[in-house]
Amino acid sequence: MNGMLSVKKSDFDVHSLEDEIRVDALCGDLLREFYQYLLDKHIPAGEAATLASGADYFTRDFVIARKRKNILAIMPGTVRQFAGNWYITSNLEPNIGELSGHLAGVKSFYGFLHQRGTIDGGILTEVEKECAEIDYYRDRIESFWEIRDDGYIAWERECTLKDS
């Protein structure tokens, strides 16, 4: 791919607010490259925008802003934390249709990153596996709406945002 943004994994490390701002902008550049890649593959503009938007939401709002982690070095379980907890608790009306769209964007974006040589196959395999757990995420959304009294603690513990 000519015109590729030159990036190193360490470019996306987040240790401070200044790093977060810099990494967010760099991620935006990479997402624009992803969007153009999709258009070059003859993906309709609306679909390309939806996929890029899902990837944007995961990378910039969750991984960078919430977790303050490197999008190119995400740990196993990161997509699961996003889809099985953060997305649900961060939206007024979480629903599996919208979440599935976000996950399709995440899967496609990490496939793009792997194809361009930016991430290794292990990360891609884990992302693809976690993006495919739609029934689990559907159950998490449904069980969230059924929480009563002090049930949130147990619900959160099943798919915690805390890193182990």
PDB file of C-alpha atoms in Angstrom:
ATOM      1  CA  MET A   1       0.000   0.000   0.000  1.00  0.00           C
ATOM      2  CA  ASN A   2       1.653   3.198  -1.083  1.00  0.00           C
ATOM      3  CA  GLY A   3       1.100   6.293   1.024  1.00  0.00           C
ATOM      4  CA  MET A   4       1.006   4.235   4.224  1.00  0.00           C
ATOM      5  CA  LEU A   5       1.524   6.091   7.446  1.00  0.00           C
ATOM      6  CA  SER A   6       4.807   4.959   8.963  1.00  0.00           C
ATOM      7  CA  VAL A   7       4.154   3.771  12.516  1.00  0.00           C
ATOM      8  CA  LYS A   8       5.969   1.835  15.193  1.00  0.00           C
ATOM      9  CA  LYS A   9       4.222   0.049  18.026  1.00  0.00           C
ATOM     10  CA  SER A  10       5.864   2.382  20.555  1.00  0.00           C
ATOM     11  CA  ASP A  11       4.309   5.391  18.758  1.00  0.00           C
ATOM     12  CA  PHE A  12       1.021   4.372  20.377  1.00  0.00           C
ATOM     13  CA  ASP A  13       2.220   4.070  23.982  1.00  0.00           C
ATOM     14  CA  VAL A  14       0.162   6.174  26.405  1.00  0.00           C
ATOM     15  CA  HIS A  15       1.858   7.297  29.629  1.00  0.00           C
ATOM     16  CA  SER A  16       0.531  10.842  30.052  1.00  0.00           C
ATOM     17  CA  LEU A  17      -2.200  13.216  28.936  1.00  0.00           C
ATOM     18  CA  GLU A  18       0.159  14.586  26.288  1.00  0.00           C
ATOM     19  CA  ASP A  19       0.718  11.041  24.988  1.00  0.00           C
ATOM     20  CA  GLU A  20      -3.031  10.442  24.937  1.00  0.00           C
ATOM     21  CA  ILE A  21      -3.594  13.547  22.808  1.00  0.00           C
ATOM     22  CA  ARG A  22      -0.742  12.655  20.445  1.00  0.00           C
ATOM     23  CA  VAL A  23      -1.819   9.000  20.143  1.00  0.00           C
ATOM     24  CA  ASP A  24      -5.444   9.981  19.557  1.00  0.00           C
ATOM     25  CA  ALA A  25      -4.378  12.151  16.604  1.00  0.00           C
ATOM     26  CA  LEU A  26      -2.079   9.428  15.253  1.00  0.00           C
ATOM     27  CA  CYS A  27      -4.884   6.902  15.565  1.00  0.00           C
ATOM     28  CA  GLY A  28      -7.156   9.275  13.649  1.00  0.00           C
ATOM     29  CA  ASP A  29      -4.615   9.323  10.813  1.00  0.00           C
ATOM     30  CA  LEU A  30      -4.464   5.527  10.818  1.00  0.00           C
ATOM     31  CA  LEU A  31      -8.275   5.311  10.781  1.00  0.00           C
ATOM     32  CA  ARG A  32      -8.421   7.638   7.766  1.00  0.00           C
ATOM     33  CA  GLU A  33      -5.919   5.352   6.040  1.00  0.00           C
ATOM     34  CA  PHE A  34      -8.169   2.389   6.948  1.00  0.00           C
ATOM     35  CA  TYR A  35     -11.212   4.165   5.500  1.00  0.00           C
ATOM     36  CA  GLN A  36      -9.351   4.850   2.243  1.00  0.00           C
ATOM     37  CA  TYR A  37      -8.186   1.223   2.168  1.00  0.00           C
ATOM     38  CA  LEU A  38     -11.830   0.112   2.376  1.00  0.00           C
ATOM     39  CA  LEU A  39     -12.825   2.476  -0.439  1.00  0.00           C
ATOM     40  CA  ASP A  40      -9.918   1.163  -2.536  1.00  0.00           C
ATOM     41  CA  LYS A  41     -11.336  -2.340  -1.993  1.00  0.00           C
ATOM     42  CA  HIS A  42     -14.619  -1.062  -3.489  1.00  0.00           C
ATOM     43  CA  ILE A  43     -16.491  -1.153  -0.194  1.00  0.00           C
ATOM     44  CA  PRO A  44     -19.398   1.317  -0.546  1.00  0.00           C
ATOM     45  CA  ALA A  45     -18.663   4.628   1.192  1.00  0.00           C
ATOM     46  CA  GLY A  46     -21.478   4.225   3.721  1.00  0.00           C
ATOM     47  CA  GLU A  47     -20.326   0.758   4.741  1.00  0.00           C
ATOM     48  CA  ALA A  48     -16.693   1.903   4.879  1.00  0.00           C
ATOM     49  CA  ALA A  49     -17.695   4.809   7.113  1.00  0.00           C
ATOM     50  CA  THR A  50     -19.634   2.481   9.432  1.00  0.00           C
ATOM     51  CA  LEU A  51     -16.674   0.102   9.743  1.00  0.00           C
ATOM     52  CA  ALA A  52     -14.238   2.970  10.348  1.00  0.00           C
ATOM     53  CA  SER A  53     -16.605   4.478  12.908  1.00  0.00           C
ATOM     54  CA  GLY A  54     -16.793   1.189  14.839  1.00  0.00           C
ATOM     55  CA  ALA A  55     -13.010   0.926  14.846  1.00  0.00           C
ATOM     56  CA  ASP A  56     -12.750   4.577  15.902  1.00  0.00           C
ATOM     57  CA  TYR A  57     -15.122   4.073  18.839  1.00  0.00           C
ATOM     58  CA  PHE A  58     -13.160   1.056  20.082  1.00  0.00           C
ATOM     59  CA  THR A  59      -9.656   2.454  19.592  1.00  0.00           C
ATOM     60  CA  ARG A  60     -10.035   6.109  20.500  1.00  0.00           C
ATOM     61  CA  ASP A  61     -12.870   6.109  23.029  1.00  0.00           C
ATOM     62  CA  PHE A  62     -12.114   2.825  24.776  1.00  0.00           C
ATOM     63  CA  VAL A  63      -8.500   1.687  24.308  1.00  0.00           C
ATOM     64  CA  ILE A  64      -6.854   5.120  24.294  1.00  0.00           C
ATOM     65  CA  ALA A  65      -9.177   7.358  26.360  1.00  0.00           C
ATOM     66  CA  ARG A  66     -10.610   4.839  28.846  1.00  0.00           C
ATOM     67  CA  LYS A  67      -7.896   2.179  29.166  1.00  0.00           C
ATOM     68  CA  ARG A  68      -4.927   4.404  28.215  1.00  0.00           C
ATOM     69  CA  LYS A  69      -3.376   1.452  26.378  1.00  0.00           C
ATOM     70  CA  ASN A  70      -1.551   0.931  23.105  1.00  0.00           C
ATOM     71  CA  ILE A  71      -3.969   0.002  20.289  1.00  0.00           C
ATOM     72  CA  LEU A  72      -1.217  -2.042  18.611  1.00  0.00           C
ATOM     73  CA  ALA A  73      -0.457  -4.089  21.724  1.00  0.00           C
ATOM     74  CA  ILE A  74      -3.898  -4.823  23.141  1.00  0.00           C
ATOM     75  CA  MET A  75      -4.049  -7.686  25.578  1.00  0.00           C
ATOM     76  CA  PRO A  76      -6.349 -10.686  25.236  1.00  0.00           C
ATOM     77  CA  GLY A  77      -9.699  -9.744  26.718  1.00  0.00           C
ATOM     78  CA  THR A  78      -9.643  -6.092  25.615  1.00  0.00           C
ATOM     79  CA  VAL A  79     -12.372  -6.492  22.983  1.00  0.00           C
ATOM     80  CA  ARG A  80     -14.359  -8.547  25.478  1.00  0.00           C
ATOM     81  CA  GLN A  81     -14.060  -5.755  28.092  1.00  0.00           C
ATOM     82  CA  PHE A  82     -15.218  -3.255  25.487  1.00  0.00           C
ATOM     83  CA  ALA A  83     -18.190  -5.254  24.228  1.00  0.00           C
ATOM     84  CA  GLY A  84     -19.166  -7.099  27.389  1.00  0.00           C
ATOM     85  CA  ASN A  85     -18.956  -4.201  29.814  1.00  0.00           C
ATOM     86  CA  TRP A  86     -17.852  -0.719  28.713  1.00  0.00           C
ATOM     87  CA  TYR A  87     -20.116  -0.413  25.646  1.00  0.00           C
ATOM     88  CA  ILE A  88     -23.094  -1.598  27.720  1.00  0.00           C
ATOM     89  CA  THR A  89     -22.508   0.745  30.654  1.00  0.00           C
ATOM     90  CA  SER A  90     -21.500   3.721  28.480  1.00  0.00           C
ATOM     91  CA  ASN A  91     -24.608   3.862  26.287  1.00  0.00           C
ATOM     92  CA  LEU A  92     -28.163   4.851  27.184  1.00  0.00           C
ATOM     93  CA  GLU A  93     -29.659   2.067  25.092  1.00  0.00           C
ATOM     94  CA  PRO A  94     -27.038  -0.574  24.351  1.00  0.00           C
ATOM     95  CA  ASN A  95     -28.190  -3.018  21.710  1.00  0.00           C
ATOM     96  CA  ILE A  96     -26.658  -5.964  19.933  1.00  0.00           C
ATOM     97  CA  GLY A  97     -27.262  -4.503  16.469  1.00  0.00           C
ATOM     98  CA  GLU A  98     -25.194  -1.413  17.143  1.00  0.00           C
ATOM     99  CA  LEU A  99     -22.559  -3.383  19.061  1.00  0.00           C
ATOM    100  CA  SER A 100     -22.271  -5.920  16.226  1.00  0.00           C
ATOM    101  CA  GLY A 101     -21.554  -3.033  13.856  1.00  0.00           C
ATOM    102  CA  HIS A 102     -18.806  -1.745  16.132  1.00  0.00           C
ATOM    103  CA  LEU A 103     -17.289  -5.219  16.376  1.00  0.00           C
ATOM    104  CA  ALA A 104     -17.353  -5.634  12.583  1.00  0.00           C
ATOM    105  CA  GLY A 105     -15.351  -2.411  12.368  1.00  0.00           C
ATOM    106  CA  VAL A 106     -12.886  -3.585  15.020  1.00  0.00           C
ATOM    107  CA  LYS A 107     -12.380  -6.921  13.267  1.00  0.00           C
ATOM    108  CA  SER A 108     -11.925  -5.269   9.878  1.00  0.00           C
ATOM    109  CA  PHE A 109      -9.538  -2.620  11.263  1.00  0.00           C
ATOM    110  CA  TYR A 110      -7.309  -5.167  12.978  1.00  0.00           C
ATOM    111  CA  GLY A 111      -7.333  -7.258   9.789  1.00  0.00           C
ATOM    112  CA  PHE A 112      -6.146  -4.148   7.958  1.00  0.00           C
ATOM    113  CA  LEU A 113      -3.426  -3.567  10.577  1.00  0.00           C
ATOM    114  CA  HIS A 114      -2.251  -7.150  10.180  1.00  0.00           C
ATOM    115  CA  GLN A 115      -2.247  -6.941   6.393  1.00  0.00           C
ATOM    116  CA  ARG A 116      -0.115  -3.801   6.486  1.00  0.00           C
ATOM    117  CA  GLY A 117       2.328  -5.514   8.873  1.00  0.00           C
ATOM    118  CA  THR A 118       1.526  -3.311  11.866  1.00  0.00           C
ATOM    119  CA  ILE A 119       0.346  -6.080  14.226  1.00  0.00           C
ATOM    120  CA  ASP A 120       1.174  -9.765  14.449  1.00  0.00           C
ATOM    121  CA  GLY A 121      -1.151 -12.667  13.783  1.00  0.00           C
ATOM    122  CA  GLY A 122      -1.607 -13.448  17.468  1.00  0.00           C
ATOM    123  CA  ILE A 123      -3.314 -10.129  18.140  1.00  0.00           C
ATOM    124  CA  LEU A 124      -5.490 -10.514  15.039  1.00  0.00           C
ATOM    125  CA  THR A 125      -6.557 -14.033  16.046  1.00  0.00           C
ATOM    126  CA  GLU A 126      -7.531 -12.865  19.533  1.00  0.00           C
ATOM    127  CA  VAL A 127      -9.439  -9.847  18.197  1.00  0.00           C
ATOM    128  CA  GLU A 128     -11.322 -12.007  15.680  1.00  0.00           C
ATOM    129  CA  LYS A 129     -12.196 -14.553  18.378  1.00  0.00           C
ATOM    130  CA  GLU A 130     -13.486 -11.904  20.778  1.00  0.00           C
ATOM    131  CA  CYS A 131     -15.408 -10.055  18.055  1.00  0.00           C
ATOM    132  CA  ALA A 132     -17.237 -13.290  17.208  1.00  0.00           C
ATOM    133  CA  GLU A 133     -18.712 -13.765  20.712  1.00  0.00           C
ATOM    134  CA  ILE A 134     -21.996 -12.089  19.728  1.00  0.00           C
ATOM    135  CA  ASP A 135     -24.229 -14.443  21.750  1.00  0.00           C
ATOM    136  CA  TYR A 136     -22.195 -13.728  24.877  1.00  0.00           C
ATOM    137  CA  TYR A 137     -22.516  -9.971  24.353  1.00  0.00           C
ATOM    138  CA  ARG A 138     -26.246 -10.296  23.677  1.00  0.00           C
ATOM    139  CA  ASP A 139     -26.595 -12.155  26.988  1.00  0.00           C
ATOM    140  CA  ARG A 140     -24.529  -9.468  28.752  1.00  0.00           C
ATOM    141  CA  ILE A 141     -26.839  -6.733  27.450  1.00  0.00           C
ATOM    142  CA  GLU A 142     -29.947  -8.672  28.485  1.00  0.00           C
ATOM    143  CA  SER A 143     -28.547  -9.487  31.927  1.00  0.00           C
ATOM    144  CA  PHE A 144     -27.578  -5.820  32.393  1.00  0.00           C
ATOM    145  CA  TRP A 145     -31.221  -4.803  31.979  1.00  0.00           C
ATOM    146  CA  GLU A 146     -32.221  -7.453  34.537  1.00  0.00           C
ATOM    147  CA  ILE A 147     -29.896  -6.199  37.295  1.00  0.00           C
ATOM    148  CA  ARG A 148     -31.719  -5.579  40.561  1.00  0.00           C
ATOM    149  CA  ASP A 149     -30.575  -4.244  43.917  1.00  0.00           C
ATOM    150  CA  ASP A 150     -26.844  -4.904  44.364  1.00  0.00           C
ATOM    151  CA  GLY A 151     -26.585  -7.229  41.326  1.00  0.00           C
ATOM    152  CA  TYR A 152     -24.302  -4.866  39.430  1.00  0.00           C
ATOM    153  CA  ILE A 153     -21.245  -5.995  41.390  1.00  0.00           C
ATOM    154  CA  ALA A 154     -21.654  -9.619  40.279  1.00  0.00           C
ATOM    155  CA  TRP A 155     -22.514  -8.530  36.725  1.00  0.00           C
ATOM    156  CA  GLU A 156     -19.368  -6.370  36.519  1.00  0.00           C
ATOM    157  CA  ARG A 157     -17.169  -9.051  38.047  1.00  0.00           C
ATOM    158  CA  GLU A 158     -18.111 -11.541  35.282  1.00  0.00           C
ATOM    159  CA  CYS A 159     -16.545  -9.250  32.652  1.00  0.00           C
ATOM    160  CA  THR A 160     -14.589  -6.661  34.569  1.00  0.00           C
ATOM    161  CA  LEU A 161     -12.873  -3.603  33.188  1.00  0.00           C
ATOM    162  CA  LYS A 162     -10.058  -4.125  35.677  1.00  0.00           C
ATOM    163  CA  ASP A 163      -6.839  -5.486  34.199  1.00  0.00           C
ATOM    164  CA  SER A 164      -5.578  -8.688  35.790  1.00  0.00           C
TER     165      SER A 164
END
